[in-house]
PDB file of N, CA and C in Angstrom:
ATOM      1  N   MET K 619     -42.778 -13.105  76.240  1.00  0.00           N
ATOM      2  CA  MET K 619     -42.849 -12.879  77.825  1.00  0.00           C
ATOM      3  C   MET K 619     -43.743 -13.580  78.506  1.00  0.00           C
ATOM      4  N   ARG K 620     -43.191 -13.913  79.781  1.00  0.00           N
ATOM      5  CA  ARG K 620     -44.152 -14.390  80.421  1.00  0.00           C
ATOM      6  C   ARG K 620     -44.319 -13.937  81.888  1.00  0.00           C
ATOM      7  N   HIS K 621     -45.167 -13.828  82.716  1.00  0.00           N
ATOM      8  CA  HIS K 621     -45.429 -13.439  84.015  1.00  0.00           C
ATOM      9  C   HIS K 621     -44.982 -14.721  84.747  1.00  0.00           C
ATOM     10  N   LEU K 622     -44.096 -14.697  85.820  1.00  0.00           N
ATOM     11  CA  LEU K 622     -43.955 -15.315  86.781  1.00  0.00           C
ATOM     12  C   LEU K 622     -44.528 -14.962  88.094  1.00  0.00           C
ATOM     13  N   PRO K 623     -45.607 -15.431  88.700  1.00  0.00           N
ATOM     14  CA  PRO K 623     -46.072 -15.115  89.872  1.00  0.00           C
ATOM     15  C   PRO K 623     -45.250 -15.345  91.142  1.00  0.00           C
ATOM     16  N   SER K 624     -45.269 -14.557  91.852  1.00  0.00           N
ATOM     17  CA  SER K 624     -44.253 -14.891  93.179  1.00  0.00           C
ATOM     18  C   SER K 624     -44.780 -13.960  94.219  1.00  0.00           C
ATOM     19  N   GLU K 625     -44.334 -14.446  95.753  1.00  0.00           N
ATOM     20  CA  GLU K 625     -44.836 -13.832  96.826  1.00  0.00           C
ATOM     21  C   GLU K 625     -44.472 -12.169  96.943  1.00  0.00           C
ATOM     22  N   GLU K 626     -43.360 -11.979  96.274  1.00  0.00           N
ATOM     23  CA  GLU K 626     -42.905 -10.525  96.205  1.00  0.00           C
ATOM     24  C   GLU K 626     -43.532  -9.736  95.131  1.00  0.00           C
ATOM     25  N   GLY K 627     -44.645 -10.194  94.448  1.00  0.00           N
ATOM     26  CA  GLY K 627     -45.197  -9.441  93.413  1.00  0.00           C
ATOM     27  C   GLY K 627     -45.271  -9.838  92.125  1.00  0.00           C
ATOM     28  N   GLY K 628     -44.447 -10.936  91.545  1.00  0.00           N
ATOM     29  CA  GLY K 628     -44.287 -11.376  90.431  1.00  0.00           C
ATOM     30  C   GLY K 628     -42.941 -10.891  89.764  1.00  0.00           C
ATOM     31  N   ARG K 629     -42.609 -11.583  88.501  1.00  0.00           N
ATOM     32  CA  ARG K 629     -41.344 -11.516  87.864  1.00  0.00           C
ATOM     33  C   ARG K 629     -41.884 -11.268  86.286  1.00  0.00           C
ATOM     34  N   LEU K 630     -40.962 -10.939  85.349  1.00  0.00           N
ATOM     35  CA  LEU K 630     -41.285 -10.918  84.053  1.00  0.00           C
ATOM     36  C   LEU K 630     -40.207 -11.721  83.515  1.00  0.00           C
ATOM     37  N   ASP K 631     -40.249 -12.804  82.527  1.00  0.00           N
ATOM     38  CA  ASP K 631     -39.332 -13.575  81.854  1.00  0.00           C
ATOM     39  C   ASP K 631     -39.269 -13.223  80.431  1.00  0.00           C
ATOM     40  N   ALA K 632     -38.256 -12.484  79.953  1.00  0.00           N
ATOM     41  CA  ALA K 632     -38.265 -11.976  78.575  1.00  0.00           C
ATOM     42  C   ALA K 632     -37.255 -12.638  77.957  1.00  0.00           C
ATOM     43  N   ILE K 633     -37.756 -13.258  76.769  1.00  0.00           N
ATOM     44  CA  ILE K 633     -36.580 -14.236  76.112  1.00  0.00           C
ATOM     45  C   ILE K 633     -36.557 -13.542  74.697  1.00  0.00           C
ATOM     46  N   ILE K 634     -35.462 -13.367  74.091  1.00  0.00           N
ATOM     47  CA  ILE K 634     -35.293 -12.813  72.851  1.00  0.00           C
ATOM     48  C   ILE K 634     -34.104 -13.763  72.059  1.00  0.00           C
ATOM     49  N   GLN K 635     -34.847 -14.332  70.954  1.00  0.00           N
ATOM     50  CA  GLN K 635     -33.996 -15.258  70.186  1.00  0.00           C
ATOM     51  C   GLN K 635     -33.712 -14.540  68.808  1.00  0.00           C
ATOM     52  N   ASP K 636     -32.625 -15.063  68.266  1.00  0.00           N
ATOM     53  CA  ASP K 636     -32.523 -15.155  66.603  1.00  0.00           C
ATOM     54  C   ASP K 636     -32.072 -16.396  65.958  1.00  0.00           C
ATOM     55  N   ASN K 637     -31.759 -16.310  64.708  1.00  0.00           N
ATOM     56  CA  ASN K 637     -31.640 -17.668  63.935  1.00  0.00           C
ATOM     57  C   ASN K 637     -30.270 -17.478  63.267  1.00  0.00           C
ATOM     58  N   GLY K 638     -29.321 -16.771  64.010  1.00  0.00           N
ATOM     59  CA  GLY K 638     -28.134 -16.807  63.324  1.00  0.00           C
ATOM     60  C   GLY K 638     -27.209 -17.812  63.807  1.00  0.00           C
ATOM     61  N   PRO K 639     -25.954 -17.813  63.562  1.00  0.00           N
ATOM     62  CA  PRO K 639     -25.115 -18.898  63.806  1.00  0.00           C
ATOM     63  C   PRO K 639     -24.669 -19.050  65.229  1.00  0.00           C
ATOM     64  N   GLY K 640     -24.978 -18.380  66.235  1.00  0.00           N
ATOM     65  CA  GLY K 640     -24.695 -18.667  67.378  1.00  0.00           C
ATOM     66  C   GLY K 640     -23.692 -17.939  68.097  1.00  0.00           C
ATOM     67  N   LEU K 641     -23.125 -18.015  69.312  1.00  0.00           N
ATOM     68  CA  LEU K 641     -21.901 -17.314  69.780  1.00  0.00           C
ATOM     69  C   LEU K 641     -20.770 -18.203  70.141  1.00  0.00           C
ATOM     70  N   SER K 642     -19.797 -17.911  69.986  1.00  0.00           N
ATOM     71  CA  SER K 642     -18.431 -18.474  70.481  1.00  0.00           C
ATOM     72  C   SER K 642     -18.702 -18.987  71.825  1.00  0.00           C
ATOM     73  N   GLN K 643     -17.798 -20.224  72.242  1.00  0.00           N
ATOM     74  CA  GLN K 643     -17.970 -20.331  73.799  1.00  0.00           C
ATOM     75  C   GLN K 643     -17.269 -19.266  74.552  1.00  0.00           C
ATOM     76  N   GLU K 644     -16.281 -18.479  73.979  1.00  0.00           N
ATOM     77  CA  GLU K 644     -15.695 -17.475  74.661  1.00  0.00           C
ATOM     78  C   GLU K 644     -16.916 -16.203  75.174  1.00  0.00           C
ATOM     79  N   LEU K 645     -17.683 -15.956  73.927  1.00  0.00           N
ATOM     80  CA  LEU K 645     -18.815 -15.019  74.260  1.00  0.00           C
ATOM     81  C   LEU K 645     -19.811 -15.682  75.402  1.00  0.00           C
ATOM     82  N   LEU K 646     -20.225 -16.700  75.289  1.00  0.00           N
ATOM     83  CA  LEU K 646     -21.114 -17.383  76.110  1.00  0.00           C
ATOM     84  C   LEU K 646     -20.484 -17.210  77.353  1.00  0.00           C
ATOM     85  N   ARG K 647     -19.291 -17.723  77.622  1.00  0.00           N
ATOM     86  CA  ARG K 647     -18.714 -17.528  78.953  1.00  0.00           C
ATOM     87  C   ARG K 647     -18.737 -16.246  79.587  1.00  0.00           C
ATOM     88  N   GLU K 648     -18.420 -15.053  78.490  1.00  0.00           N
ATOM     89  CA  GLU K 648     -18.205 -13.720  78.880  1.00  0.00           C
ATOM     90  C   GLU K 648     -19.780 -13.101  79.429  1.00  0.00           C
ATOM     91  N   PHE K 649     -20.677 -13.423  78.378  1.00  0.00           N
ATOM     92  CA  PHE K 649     -22.080 -13.035  78.561  1.00  0.00           C
ATOM     93  C   PHE K 649     -22.613 -13.705  80.023  1.00  0.00           C
ATOM     94  N   ASN K 650     -22.454 -14.600  80.245  1.00  0.00           N
ATOM     95  CA  ASN K 650     -23.082 -15.423  81.502  1.00  0.00           C
ATOM     96  C   ASN K 650     -22.058 -15.274  82.594  1.00  0.00           C
ATOM     97  N   GLY K 651     -21.351 -14.805  82.770  1.00  0.00           N
ATOM     98  CA  GLY K 651     -20.275 -14.505  83.598  1.00  0.00           C
ATOM     99  C   GLY K 651     -20.852 -13.164  84.425  1.00  0.00           C
ATOM    100  N   GLN K 652     -19.843 -12.882  85.526  1.00  0.00           N
ATOM    101  CA  GLN K 652     -20.511 -11.643  86.496  1.00  0.00           C
ATOM    102  C   GLN K 652     -20.278 -10.335  85.523  1.00  0.00           C
ATOM    103  N   VAL K 653     -21.105  -9.495  85.946  1.00  0.00           N
ATOM    104  CA  VAL K 653     -21.322  -8.073  85.256  1.00  0.00           C
ATOM    105  C   VAL K 653     -20.174  -7.338  85.506  1.00  0.00           C
ATOM    106  N   SER K 654     -19.638  -6.862  84.335  1.00  0.00           N
ATOM    107  CA  SER K 654     -18.381  -5.959  84.548  1.00  0.00           C
ATOM    108  C   SER K 654     -18.803  -4.407  84.312  1.00  0.00           C
ATOM    109  N   PHE K 655     -18.234  -3.581  85.156  1.00  0.00           N
ATOM    110  CA  PHE K 655     -18.424  -2.092  85.098  1.00  0.00           C
ATOM    111  C   PHE K 655     -17.398  -1.620  84.202  1.00  0.00           C
ATOM    112  N   GLN K 656     -16.403  -2.148  83.903  1.00  0.00           N
ATOM    113  CA  GLN K 656     -15.424  -1.522  83.222  1.00  0.00           C
ATOM    114  C   GLN K 656     -15.714  -1.023  81.770  1.00  0.00           C
ATOM    115  N   TYR K 657     -15.351   0.045  81.322  1.00  0.00           N
ATOM    116  CA  TYR K 657     -15.454   0.718  80.064  1.00  0.00           C
ATOM    117  C   TYR K 657     -14.829  -0.272  79.067  1.00  0.00           C
ATOM    118  N   ARG K 658     -15.793  -0.651  78.196  1.00  0.00           N
ATOM    119  CA  ARG K 658     -14.998  -1.246  76.799  1.00  0.00           C
ATOM    120  C   ARG K 658     -15.781  -1.035  75.409  1.00  0.00           C
ATOM    121  N   GLU K 659     -15.165  -0.781  74.163  1.00  0.00           N
ATOM    122  CA  GLU K 659     -15.471  -0.554  72.910  1.00  0.00           C
ATOM    123  C   GLU K 659     -16.264  -1.498  72.190  1.00  0.00           C
ATOM    124  N   ASP K 660     -16.153  -2.631  72.642  1.00  0.00           N
ATOM    125  CA  ASP K 660     -17.138  -3.659  71.683  1.00  0.00           C
ATOM    126  C   ASP K 660     -18.378  -4.408  72.746  1.00  0.00           C
ATOM    127  N   ARG K 661     -19.099  -4.918  71.963  1.00  0.00           N
ATOM    128  CA  ARG K 661     -20.238  -5.461  72.730  1.00  0.00           C
ATOM    129  C   ARG K 661     -20.943  -4.541  73.726  1.00  0.00           C
ATOM    130  N   ILE K 662     -20.938  -3.584  73.590  1.00  0.00           N
ATOM    131  CA  ILE K 662     -21.553  -2.676  74.582  1.00  0.00           C
ATOM    132  C   ILE K 662     -23.068  -2.638  74.811  1.00  0.00           C
ATOM    133  N   GLY K 663     -23.711  -3.234  73.672  1.00  0.00           N
ATOM    134  CA  GLY K 663     -25.172  -3.433  74.003  1.00  0.00           C
ATOM    135  C   GLY K 663     -25.670  -4.364  74.935  1.00  0.00           C
ATOM    136  N   VAL K 664     -24.908  -5.730  74.876  1.00  0.00           N
ATOM    137  CA  VAL K 664     -25.130  -6.732  75.789  1.00  0.00           C
ATOM    138  C   VAL K 664     -24.516  -6.211  77.348  1.00  0.00           C
ATOM    139  N   SER K 665     -23.627  -5.845  77.205  1.00  0.00           N
ATOM    140  CA  SER K 665     -23.133  -5.155  78.770  1.00  0.00           C
ATOM    141  C   SER K 665     -23.850  -4.193  79.179  1.00  0.00           C
ATOM    142  N   ASN K 666     -24.001  -3.155  78.350  1.00  0.00           N
ATOM    143  CA  ASN K 666     -25.159  -2.144  79.019  1.00  0.00           C
ATOM    144  C   ASN K 666     -26.219  -2.473  79.551  1.00  0.00           C
ATOM    145  N   ILE K 667     -26.974  -3.565  78.932  1.00  0.00           N
ATOM    146  CA  ILE K 667     -28.200  -4.080  79.493  1.00  0.00           C
ATOM    147  C   ILE K 667     -27.975  -4.713  80.531  1.00  0.00           C
ATOM    148  N   ARG K 668     -27.097  -5.434  80.822  1.00  0.00           N
ATOM    149  CA  ARG K 668     -26.582  -6.352  81.924  1.00  0.00           C
ATOM    150  C   ARG K 668     -26.208  -5.201  83.176  1.00  0.00           C
ATOM    151  N   GLN K 669     -25.494  -4.460  82.841  1.00  0.00           N
ATOM    152  CA  GLN K 669     -25.254  -3.250  83.829  1.00  0.00           C
ATOM    153  C   GLN K 669     -26.319  -2.549  84.421  1.00  0.00           C
ATOM    154  N   ARG K 670     -27.335  -2.152  83.537  1.00  0.00           N
ATOM    155  CA  ARG K 670     -28.530  -1.411  83.922  1.00  0.00           C
ATOM    156  C   ARG K 670     -29.433  -2.268  84.902  1.00  0.00           C
ATOM    157  N   PHE K 671     -29.492  -3.538  84.429  1.00  0.00           N
ATOM    158  CA  PHE K 671     -30.341  -4.464  85.263  1.00  0.00           C
ATOM    159  C   PHE K 671     -29.884  -4.751  86.666  1.00  0.00           C
ATOM    160  N   GLN K 672     -28.534  -4.742  86.527  1.00  0.00           N
ATOM    161  CA  GLN K 672     -27.728  -4.897  87.825  1.00  0.00           C
ATOM    162  C   GLN K 672     -27.880  -3.887  88.700  1.00  0.00           C
ATOM    163  N   LEU K 673     -27.750  -2.556  88.332  1.00  0.00           N
ATOM    164  CA  LEU K 673     -28.021  -1.340  88.997  1.00  0.00           C
ATOM    165  C   LEU K 673     -29.455  -1.197  89.566  1.00  0.00           C
ATOM    166  N   LEU K 674     -30.456  -1.573  88.731  1.00  0.00           N
ATOM    167  CA  LEU K 674     -31.818  -1.361  88.938  1.00  0.00           C
ATOM    168  C   LEU K 674     -32.271  -2.643  90.059  1.00  0.00           C
ATOM    169  N   TYR K 675     -31.736  -3.850  89.742  1.00  0.00           N
ATOM    170  CA  TYR K 675     -32.502  -4.789  90.561  1.00  0.00           C
ATOM    171  C   TYR K 675     -31.385  -5.487  91.464  1.00  0.00           C
ATOM    172  N   GLY K 676     -30.170  -5.255  91.303  1.00  0.00           N
ATOM    173  CA  GLY K 676     -29.142  -6.143  92.212  1.00  0.00           C
ATOM    174  C   GLY K 676     -29.318  -7.548  91.847  1.00  0.00           C
ATOM    175  N   GLY K 677     -29.167  -8.404  92.860  1.00  0.00           N
ATOM    176  CA  GLY K 677     -29.579  -9.761  92.682  1.00  0.00           C
ATOM    177  C   GLY K 677     -31.019 -10.347  92.453  1.00  0.00           C
ATOM    178  N   ASP K 678     -31.688  -9.631  92.440  1.00  0.00           N
ATOM    179  CA  ASP K 678     -33.367  -9.760  91.980  1.00  0.00           C
ATOM    180  C   ASP K 678     -33.333 -10.005  90.586  1.00  0.00           C
ATOM    181  N   CYS K 679     -32.388 -10.170  89.725  1.00  0.00           N
ATOM    182  CA  CYS K 679     -32.539 -10.229  88.376  1.00  0.00           C
ATOM    183  C   CYS K 679     -31.917 -11.411  88.044  1.00  0.00           C
ATOM    184  N   GLY K 680     -32.121 -11.924  86.653  1.00  0.00           N
ATOM    185  CA  GLY K 680     -31.347 -12.939  86.127  1.00  0.00           C
ATOM    186  C   GLY K 680     -31.053 -12.669  84.827  1.00  0.00           C
ATOM    187  N   PHE K 681     -29.915 -13.270  84.265  1.00  0.00           N
ATOM    188  CA  PHE K 681     -29.666 -13.095  82.754  1.00  0.00           C
ATOM    189  C   PHE K 681     -28.940 -14.405  82.294  1.00  0.00           C
ATOM    190  N   ALA K 682     -29.436 -14.845  81.126  1.00  0.00           N
ATOM    191  CA  ALA K 682     -28.602 -16.251  80.589  1.00  0.00           C
ATOM    192  C   ALA K 682     -28.637 -16.151  79.067  1.00  0.00           C
ATOM    193  N   CYS K 683     -27.563 -16.611  78.644  1.00  0.00           N
ATOM    194  CA  CYS K 683     -27.530 -16.552  77.131  1.00  0.00           C
ATOM    195  C   CYS K 683     -27.165 -18.021  76.652  1.00  0.00           C
ATOM    196  N   ARG K 684     -27.815 -18.648  75.628  1.00  0.00           N
ATOM    197  CA  ARG K 684     -27.605 -19.844  75.025  1.00  0.00           C
ATOM    198  C   ARG K 684     -27.608 -19.967  73.672  1.00  0.00           C
ATOM    199  N   ASN K 685     -26.776 -20.856  73.157  1.00  0.00           N
ATOM    200  CA  ASN K 685     -26.800 -21.104  71.570  1.00  0.00           C
ATOM    201  C   ASN K 685     -28.090 -22.403  71.486  1.00  0.00           C
ATOM    202  N   LEU K 686     -28.889 -22.088  70.476  1.00  0.00           N
ATOM    203  CA  LEU K 686     -29.768 -22.929  70.030  1.00  0.00           C
ATOM    204  C   LEU K 686     -29.182 -23.595  68.800  1.00  0.00           C
ATOM    205  N   GLU K 687     -30.144 -24.159  68.022  1.00  0.00           N
ATOM    206  CA  GLU K 687     -29.664 -25.060  66.791  1.00  0.00           C
ATOM    207  C   GLU K 687     -30.836 -24.553  65.818  1.00  0.00           C
ATOM    208  N   PRO K 688     -30.742 -23.599  65.143  1.00  0.00           N
ATOM    209  CA  PRO K 688     -29.666 -22.417  65.072  1.00  0.00           C
ATOM    210  C   PRO K 688     -30.076 -21.284  65.905  1.00  0.00           C
ATOM    211  N   GLY K 689     -29.060 -20.474  66.147  1.00  0.00           N
ATOM    212  CA  GLY K 689     -29.317 -19.227  66.742  1.00  0.00           C
ATOM    213  C   GLY K 689     -28.996 -19.035  68.122  1.00  0.00           C
ATOM    214  N   THR K 690     -29.457 -17.903  68.686  1.00  0.00           N
ATOM    215  CA  THR K 690     -29.038 -17.632  70.250  1.00  0.00           C
ATOM    216  C   THR K 690     -30.113 -17.158  70.793  1.00  0.00           C
ATOM    217  N   GLU K 691     -30.071 -17.396  72.356  1.00  0.00           N
ATOM    218  CA  GLU K 691     -31.402 -16.976  73.047  1.00  0.00           C
ATOM    219  C   GLU K 691     -30.812 -16.046  74.239  1.00  0.00           C
ATOM    220  N   PHE K 692     -31.253 -15.117  74.479  1.00  0.00           N
ATOM    221  CA  PHE K 692     -30.799 -14.280  75.711  1.00  0.00           C
ATOM    222  C   PHE K 692     -32.179 -14.162  76.514  1.00  0.00           C
ATOM    223  N   GLU K 693     -32.194 -14.339  77.972  1.00  0.00           N
ATOM    224  CA  GLU K 693     -33.290 -14.269  78.760  1.00  0.00           C
ATOM    225  C   GLU K 693     -32.840 -13.520  80.003  1.00  0.00           C
ATOM    226  N   LEU K 694     -33.882 -12.754  80.225  1.00  0.00           N
ATOM    227  CA  LEU K 694     -33.848 -11.818  81.267  1.00  0.00           C
ATOM    228  C   LEU K 694     -35.050 -12.014  82.290  1.00  0.00           C
ATOM    229  N   ILE K 695     -34.974 -12.050  83.570  1.00  0.00           N
ATOM    230  CA  ILE K 695     -35.665 -12.369  84.527  1.00  0.00           C
ATOM    231  C   ILE K 695     -35.473 -11.376  85.626  1.00  0.00           C
ATOM    232  N   PHE K 696     -36.894 -10.438  85.854  1.00  0.00           N
ATOM    233  CA  PHE K 696     -36.713  -9.442  86.914  1.00  0.00           C
ATOM    234  C   PHE K 696     -38.004  -9.004  87.269  1.00  0.00           C
ATOM    235  N   PRO K 697     -37.997  -8.518  88.521  1.00  0.00           N
ATOM    236  CA  PRO K 697     -39.141  -8.244  89.338  1.00  0.00           C
ATOM    237  C   PRO K 697     -39.922  -7.186  88.523  1.00  0.00           C
ATOM    238  N   LEU K 698     -41.289  -7.307  88.786  1.00  0.00           N
ATOM    239  CA  LEU K 698     -42.124  -6.534  88.012  1.00  0.00           C
ATOM    240  C   LEU K 698     -42.201  -5.301  88.949  1.00  0.00           C
ATOM    241  N   GLN K 699     -41.756  -5.249  90.136  1.00  0.00           N
ATOM    242  CA  GLN K 699     -41.709  -4.019  91.188  1.00  0.00           C
ATOM    243  C   GLN K 699     -40.217  -4.148  91.854  1.00  0.00           C
ATOM    244  N   ARG K 700     -39.715  -2.839  91.480  1.00  0.00           N
ATOM    245  CA  ARG K 700     -38.285  -2.562  92.273  1.00  0.00           C
ATOM    246  C   ARG K 700     -38.383  -2.393  93.599  1.00  0.00           C
ATOM    247  N   LYS K 701     -37.643  -2.986  94.341  1.00  0.00           N
ATOM    248  CA  LYS K 701     -37.407  -2.853  95.758  1.00  0.00           C
ATOM    249  C   LYS K 701     -37.242  -1.156  96.582  1.00  0.00           C
ATOM    250  N   GLY K 702     -38.113  -0.901  97.572  1.00  0.00           N
ATOM    251  CA  GLY K 702     -38.111   0.438  97.774  1.00  0.00           C
ATOM    252  C   GLY K 702     -39.259   1.198  97.305  1.00  0.00           C
ATOM    253  N   PHE K 703     -40.128   0.499  96.363  1.00  0.00           N
ATOM    254  CA  PHE K 703     -41.493   1.121  95.998  1.00  0.00           C
ATOM    255  C   PHE K 703     -42.549   0.538  96.139  1.00  0.00           C
ATOM    256  N   THR K 704     -43.663   1.069  96.997  1.00  0.00           N
ATOM    257  CA  THR K 704     -44.974   0.370  97.431  1.00  0.00           C
ATOM    258  C   THR K 704     -45.616  -0.180  96.327  1.00  0.00           C
ATOM    259  N   THR K 705     -45.865   0.637  95.248  1.00  0.00           N
ATOM    260  CA  THR K 705     -46.942   0.504  94.007  1.00  0.00           C
ATOM    261  C   THR K 705     -45.871   0.495  92.842  1.00  0.00           C
ATOM    262  N   THR K 706     -46.365   0.085  91.768  1.00  0.00           N
ATOM    263  CA  THR K 706     -45.991   0.194  90.238  1.00  0.00           C
ATOM    264  C   THR K 706     -46.271   1.752  90.081  1.00  0.00           C
ATOM    265  N   LYS K 707     -47.188   2.243  90.465  1.00  0.00           N
ATOM    266  CA  LYS K 707     -47.153   3.548  90.156  1.00  0.00           C
ATOM    267  C   LYS K 707     -46.142   4.590  90.612  1.00  0.00           C
ATOM    268  N   GLU K 708     -45.815   4.359  91.854  1.00  0.00           N
ATOM    269  CA  GLU K 708     -44.820   5.043  92.526  1.00  0.00           C
ATOM    270  C   GLU K 708     -43.482   4.809  91.848  1.00  0.00           C
ATOM    271  N   ALA K 709     -43.211   3.503  91.303  1.00  0.00           N
ATOM    272  CA  ALA K 709     -41.740   3.346  90.706  1.00  0.00           C
ATOM    273  C   ALA K 709     -41.910   3.963  89.289  1.00  0.00           C
ATOM    274  N   GLU K 710     -43.074   3.873  88.394  1.00  0.00           N
ATOM    275  CA  GLU K 710     -43.149   4.532  87.266  1.00  0.00           C
ATOM    276  C   GLU K 710     -42.672   6.170  87.412  1.00  0.00           C
ATOM    277  N   GLU K 711     -43.491   6.576  88.465  1.00  0.00           N
ATOM    278  CA  GLU K 711     -43.081   8.293  88.841  1.00  0.00           C
ATOM    279  C   GLU K 711     -41.722   8.466  88.839  1.00  0.00           C
ATOM    280  N   HIS K 712     -41.094   7.408  89.564  1.00  0.00           N
ATOM    281  CA  HIS K 712     -39.452   7.619  89.750  1.00  0.00           C
ATOM    282  C   HIS K 712     -38.781   7.506  88.730  1.00  0.00           C
ATOM    283  N   GLU K 713     -39.094   6.434  87.855  1.00  0.00           N
ATOM    284  CA  GLU K 713     -38.463   6.486  86.599  1.00  0.00           C
ATOM    285  C   GLU K 713     -38.562   7.670  85.560  1.00  0.00           C
ATOM    286  N   ASN K 714     -39.861   8.035  85.590  1.00  0.00           N
ATOM    287  CA  ASN K 714     -40.040   9.323  84.676  1.00  0.00           C
ATOM    288  C   ASN K 714     -39.060  10.449  85.277  1.00  0.00           C
ATOM    289  N   PHE K 715     -39.252  10.743  86.550  1.00  0.00           N
ATOM    290  CA  PHE K 715     -38.542  11.672  87.284  1.00  0.00           C
ATOM    291  C   PHE K 715     -36.928  11.451  86.870  1.00  0.00           C
ATOM    292  N   SER K 716     -36.504  10.395  87.135  1.00  0.00           N
ATOM    293  CA  SER K 716     -34.925  10.133  87.274  1.00  0.00           C
ATOM    294  C   SER K 716     -34.391   9.940  85.571  1.00  0.00           C
ATOM    295  N   GLY K 717     -35.261  10.026  84.826  1.00  0.00           N
ATOM    296  CA  GLY K 717     -34.897   9.855  83.136  1.00  0.00           C
ATOM    297  C   GLY K 717     -34.799   8.239  83.014  1.00  0.00           C
ATOM    298  N   GLY K 718     -35.125   7.507  83.700  1.00  0.00           N
ATOM    299  CA  GLY K 718     -35.008   5.954  83.458  1.00  0.00           C
ATOM    300  C   GLY K 718     -35.585   5.393  82.692  1.00  0.00           C
TER     301      GLY K 718
END
């Protein structure tokens, strides 16, 4: 993880990698495409993460999936502070109250 300073209070860049065989081009297109809120029974982990980040941060977050040699890399970039909160403590209290 890296901190990316910005005028809005900074962002966090989280990268998760594995050393597996990589993903098909179809999955890469799906994971890098628009977030879908339709129910599905497969690949719910990645879909769930993308949906939650979209709901929490809207257009202020980024998601990318890439094949490596070998493996796969998922990258999430999101603000350290959500819009509508003036302090990190206020945002944390909201998350604790709302169960987030």
